[in-house]
PDB file of C-alpha atoms and ligand atoms in Angstrom:
ATOM      1  CA  MET A   1     -22.597  -9.182   3.680  1.00  0.00           C
ATOM      2  CA  THR A   2     -20.639 -11.641   6.989  1.00  0.00           C
ATOM      3  CA  ASN A   3     -16.427 -11.113   8.178  1.00  0.00           C
ATOM      4  CA  SER A   4     -16.404 -14.021   6.224  1.00  0.00           C
ATOM      5  CA  THR A   5     -17.098 -13.317   3.079  1.00  0.00           C
ATOM      6  CA  PHE A   6     -15.691 -10.131   2.900  1.00  0.00           C
ATOM      7  CA  LYS A   7     -12.441  -9.610   0.453  1.00  0.00           C
ATOM      8  CA  PRO A   8     -10.328  -6.850   2.119  1.00  0.00           C
ATOM      9  CA  VAL A   9     -10.435  -4.001  -0.386  1.00  0.00           C
ATOM     10  CA  VAL A  10      -6.398  -2.397  -1.388  1.00  0.00           C
ATOM     11  CA  TYR A  11      -6.608   1.632  -3.187  1.00  0.00           C
ATOM     12  CA  PHE A  12      -3.153   2.000  -5.044  1.00  0.00           C
ATOM     13  CA  LYS A  13      -1.988   5.230  -6.734  1.00  0.00           C
ATOM     14  CA  GLU A  14      -0.325   4.834  -9.807  1.00  0.00           C
ATOM     15  CA  ASN A  15       3.446   3.823  -9.682  1.00  0.00           C
ATOM     16  CA  CYS A  16       3.424   5.045  -5.822  1.00  0.00           C
ATOM     17  CA  PRO A  17       7.185   2.886  -4.672  1.00  0.00           C
ATOM     18  CA  PHE A  18       4.707   1.467  -1.106  1.00  0.00           C
ATOM     19  CA  CYS A  19       2.287  -0.178  -3.435  1.00  0.00           C
ATOM     20  CA  LEU A  20       4.245  -1.678  -5.574  1.00  0.00           C
ATOM     21  CA  LYS A  21       5.929  -3.018  -2.456  1.00  0.00           C
ATOM     22  CA  VAL A  22       1.968  -5.093  -1.048  1.00  0.00           C
ATOM     23  CA  ARG A  23       0.788  -5.474  -5.162  1.00  0.00           C
ATOM     24  CA  LEU A  24       4.251  -7.436  -5.570  1.00  0.00           C
ATOM     25  CA  PHE A  25       3.536  -9.521  -1.940  1.00  0.00           C
ATOM     26  CA  LEU A  26       0.085 -10.305  -3.488  1.00  0.00           C
ATOM     27  CA  LEU A  27       1.078 -11.371  -6.697  1.00  0.00           C
ATOM     28  CA  GLU A  28       4.023 -13.291  -5.028  1.00  0.00           C
ATOM     29  CA  ALA A  29       1.707 -14.508  -2.473  1.00  0.00           C
ATOM     30  CA  GLY A  30      -0.866 -15.604  -5.315  1.00  0.00           C
ATOM     31  CA  MET A  31      -3.027 -12.950  -3.092  1.00  0.00           C
ATOM     32  CA  THR A  32      -4.596 -10.805  -6.223  1.00  0.00           C
ATOM     33  CA  GLU A  33      -7.465 -12.737  -5.770  1.00  0.00           C
ATOM     34  CA  ALA A  34      -8.526 -12.520  -2.613  1.00  0.00           C
ATOM     35  CA  VAL A  35      -8.450  -8.866  -2.648  1.00  0.00           C
ATOM     36  CA  GLU A  36     -10.335  -6.476  -4.531  1.00  0.00           C
ATOM     37  CA  ILE A  37      -7.813  -3.761  -5.546  1.00  0.00           C
ATOM     38  CA  ARG A  38      -8.601  -0.728  -5.921  1.00  0.00           C
ATOM     39  CA  ASP A  39      -6.278   2.137  -8.054  1.00  0.00           C
ATOM     40  CA  PHE A  40      -6.104   4.965  -9.835  1.00  0.00           C
ATOM     41  CA  VAL A  41      -4.550   7.388 -11.791  1.00  0.00           C
ATOM     42  CA  PRO A  42      -3.256  11.013  -9.899  1.00  0.00           C
ATOM     43  CA  GLY A  43      -5.879  13.474 -10.836  1.00  0.00           C
ATOM     44  CA  SER A  44      -8.699  11.304 -12.095  1.00  0.00           C
ATOM     45  CA  LYS A  45     -12.020  10.684 -10.980  1.00  0.00           C
ATOM     46  CA  GLN A  46     -11.485   7.934  -9.175  1.00  0.00           C
ATOM     47  CA  GLU A  47      -8.530   8.981  -6.559  1.00  0.00           C
ATOM     48  CA  GLU A  48     -11.633  11.550  -5.778  1.00  0.00           C
ATOM     49  CA  ASP A  49     -13.889   8.700  -4.844  1.00  0.00           C
ATOM     50  CA  ILE A  50     -11.808   7.175  -3.664  1.00  0.00           C
ATOM     51  CA  ARG A  51     -10.035   9.605  -1.352  1.00  0.00           C
ATOM     52  CA  GLY A  52     -13.968  10.767  -0.717  1.00  0.00           C
ATOM     53  CA  GLU A  53     -14.188   6.819   1.096  1.00  0.00           C
ATOM     54  CA  LEU A  54     -11.766   6.655   2.904  1.00  0.00           C
ATOM     55  CA  SER A  55     -10.900   9.886   4.761  1.00  0.00           C
ATOM     56  CA  PRO A  56     -14.182   9.722   7.175  1.00  0.00           C
ATOM     57  CA  HIS A  57     -11.994   6.885   8.044  1.00  0.00           C
ATOM     58  CA  LEU A  58      -7.995   7.785   8.798  1.00  0.00           C
ATOM     59  CA  VAL A  59      -6.104  10.315  10.767  1.00  0.00           C
ATOM     60  CA  LYS A  60      -4.052  11.044   7.503  1.00  0.00           C
ATOM     61  CA  VAL A  61      -4.968   9.731   3.967  1.00  0.00           C
ATOM     62  CA  SER A  62      -2.447   7.592   1.613  1.00  0.00           C
ATOM     63  CA  PHE A  63      -1.804   4.806  -0.739  1.00  0.00           C
ATOM     64  CA  PRO A  64      -1.627   2.320   0.137  1.00  0.00           C
ATOM     65  CA  ALA A  65      -4.766   2.202   2.185  1.00  0.00           C
ATOM     66  CA  ALA A  66      -6.740  -0.822   2.674  1.00  0.00           C
ATOM     67  CA  GLN A  67     -10.092  -1.696   4.216  1.00  0.00           C
ATOM     68  CA  LEU A  68      -9.342  -4.617   5.909  1.00  0.00           C
ATOM     69  CA  GLU A  69     -12.752  -5.708   7.202  1.00  0.00           C
ATOM     70  CA  PRO A  70     -16.261  -3.672   7.668  1.00  0.00           C
ATOM     71  CA  GLY A  71     -15.049  -0.418   8.131  1.00  0.00           C
ATOM     72  CA  ARG A  72     -11.547  -1.613   9.620  1.00  0.00           C
ATOM     73  CA  TYR A  73      -9.378   1.257   6.982  1.00  0.00           C
ATOM     74  CA  ILE A  74      -5.824   1.534   7.949  1.00  0.00           C
ATOM     75  CA  ALA A  75      -3.189   3.229   5.557  1.00  0.00           C
ATOM     76  CA  GLU A  76       0.175   1.143   5.892  1.00  0.00           C
ATOM     77  CA  SER A  77       1.995  -0.559   3.985  1.00  0.00           C
ATOM     78  CA  ASP A  78       3.871  -2.952   6.035  1.00  0.00           C
ATOM     79  CA  ASP A  79       0.957  -3.227   8.400  1.00  0.00           C
ATOM     80  CA  ILE A  80      -1.339  -4.296   4.860  1.00  0.00           C
ATOM     81  CA  ILE A  81       1.093  -7.449   4.363  1.00  0.00           C
ATOM     82  CA  ALA A  82       1.448  -7.519   8.121  1.00  0.00           C
ATOM     83  CA  PHE A  83      -2.434  -8.421   7.939  1.00  0.00           C
ATOM     84  CA  LEU A  84      -2.200 -10.018   4.172  1.00  0.00           C
ATOM     85  CA  ALA A  85       0.148 -12.311   5.059  1.00  0.00           C
ATOM     86  CA  VAL A  86      -1.701 -14.302   8.261  1.00  0.00           C
ATOM     87  CA  LYS A  87      -4.528 -14.829   5.712  1.00  0.00           C
ATOM     88  CA  SER A  88      -2.267 -16.167   3.056  1.00  0.00           C
ATOM     89  CA  GLY A  89       0.295 -18.200   4.736  1.00  0.00           C
ATOM     90  CA  HIS A  90       3.607 -17.146   3.330  1.00  0.00           C
ATOM     91  CA  GLU A  91       6.390 -15.085   5.211  1.00  0.00           C
ATOM     92  CA  PRO A  92       7.000 -11.915   3.642  1.00  0.00           C
ATOM     93  CA  ALA A  93      11.020 -12.325   3.894  1.00  0.00           C
ATOM     94  CA  SER A  94      10.278 -15.716   2.594  1.00  0.00           C
ATOM     95  CA  LEU A  95       8.597 -13.821  -0.930  1.00  0.00           C
ATOM     96  CA  PRO A  96      12.097 -13.652  -3.172  1.00  0.00           C
ATOM     97  CA  VAL A  97      10.981 -10.960  -5.953  1.00  0.00           C
ATOM     98  CA  PHE A  98       9.457  -9.038  -3.139  1.00  0.00           C
ATOM     99  CA  GLY A  99      12.541  -9.622  -0.798  1.00  0.00           C
ATOM    100  CA  ASN A 100      13.924  -7.987  -3.224  1.00  0.00           C
ATOM    101  CA  TYR A 101      12.410  -5.575  -4.347  1.00  0.00           C
ATOM    102  CA  VAL A 102      12.011  -4.690  -0.495  1.00  0.00           C
ATOM    103  CA  GLU A 103      15.790  -4.777   0.320  1.00  0.00           C
ATOM    104  CA  GLY A 104      16.988  -3.404  -3.218  1.00  0.00           C
ATOM    105  CA  PRO A 105      15.416  -0.689  -4.774  1.00  0.00           C
ATOM    106  CA  PHE A 106      12.508   0.109  -2.774  1.00  0.00           C
ATOM    107  CA  LYS A 107      15.513   0.381  -0.080  1.00  0.00           C
ATOM    108  CA  THR A 108      17.925   2.646  -2.132  1.00  0.00           C
ATOM    109  CA  MET A 109      14.987   5.288  -2.744  1.00  0.00           C
ATOM    110  CA  MET A 110      14.249   5.712   0.483  1.00  0.00           C
ATOM    111  CA  ASN A 111      17.469   6.097   1.575  1.00  0.00           C
ATOM    112  CA  LEU A 112      17.868   8.142  -1.937  1.00  0.00           C
ATOM    113  CA  TRP A 113      14.775  10.382  -0.513  1.00  0.00           C
ATOM    114  CA  LYS A 114      16.337  10.623   3.311  1.00  0.00           C
ATOM    115  CA  GLU A 115      19.248  12.319   1.975  1.00  0.00           C
ATOM    116  CA  ASN A 116      17.654  14.591  -0.533  1.00  0.00           C
ATOM    117  CA  GLN A 117      15.609  15.470   2.659  1.00  0.00           C
ATOM    118  CA  GLN A 118      19.273  16.592   4.524  1.00  0.00           C
ATOM    119  CA  LEU A 119      20.905  18.315   1.942  1.00  0.00           C
ATOM    120  CA  LYS A 120      18.013  20.562   1.350  1.00  0.00           C
ATOM    121  CA  ALA A 121      17.109  21.481   5.239  1.00  0.00           C
ATOM    122  CA  ALA A 122      21.413  21.707   4.846  1.00  0.00           C
ATOM    123  CA  THR A 123      20.772  24.155   1.769  1.00  0.00           C
ATOM    124  CA  ILE A 124      18.537  26.562   3.620  1.00  0.00           C
TER     125      ILE A 124
HETATM  126  N1  LIG B   1       4.457   5.389   5.771  1.00  0.00           N
HETATM  127  C1  LIG B   1       3.508   4.870   3.959  1.00  0.00           C
HETATM  128  C2  LIG B   1       4.472   6.166   3.366  1.00  0.00           C
HETATM  129  C3  LIG B   1       3.071   6.318   1.678  1.00  0.00           C
HETATM  130  C4  LIG B   1       2.918   7.200   0.632  1.00  0.00           C
HETATM  131  O1  LIG B   1       4.187   8.027   1.334  1.00  0.00           O
HETATM  132  N2  LIG B   1       1.865   7.841   0.353  1.00  0.00           N
HETATM  133  C5  LIG B   1       2.416   8.376  -0.925  1.00  0.00           C
HETATM  134  C6  LIG B   1       2.341   8.379  -2.255  1.00  0.00           C
HETATM  135  S1  LIG B   1       3.812   7.356  -2.688  1.00  0.00           S
HETATM  136  C7  LIG B   1       0.821   9.235  -0.262  1.00  0.00           C
HETATM  137  O2  LIG B   1       0.539   8.333   0.138  1.00  0.00           O
HETATM  138  N3  LIG B   1       1.187  10.770  -0.734  1.00  0.00           N
HETATM  139  C8  LIG B   1       0.224  11.188  -0.286  1.00  0.00           C
HETATM  140  C9  LIG B   1      -1.279  11.433  -1.023  1.00  0.00           C
HETATM  141  O3  LIG B   1      -0.802  10.769  -2.190  1.00  0.00           O
HETATM  142  O4  LIG B   1      -2.289  11.568  -0.681  1.00  0.00           O
HETATM  143  C10 LIG B   1       3.327   3.583   4.103  1.00  0.00           C
HETATM  144  O5  LIG B   1       4.223   2.874   3.832  1.00  0.00           O
HETATM  145  O6  LIG B   1       2.153   2.692   3.534  1.00  0.00           O
END
């Protein structure tokens, strides 16, 4: 398969907020057909297979992950979105649903997570 016919592959963990960010970008940019989506439910056989595929290529397996080009794997939601944005010609910040999620619930969740970490550290 040549690079021109290769569809980037994205790997999503069910209910992962970082994966939802990439999913929203794909949907709103009209790119769901431009990628192959492989998702899994934690604890499933699919998870085992996907982790087995990714682990030789990534220093640390996390989700979302993507194979952008044959053999070129990454695992960082913002880097995956940046790559897909160039391909789609859509500026992520110009997409209202994506932008609302990132600046709203996603940001709130990240802040709550950080606050929780600090509280835990302070109580040890
Ligand atoms: N900074 C990363 C964070 C991703 C992340 O922490 N994902 C969680 C799932 S929500 C994960 O992969 N946890 C480890 C695992 O499932 O092996 C990103 O934006 O992609």
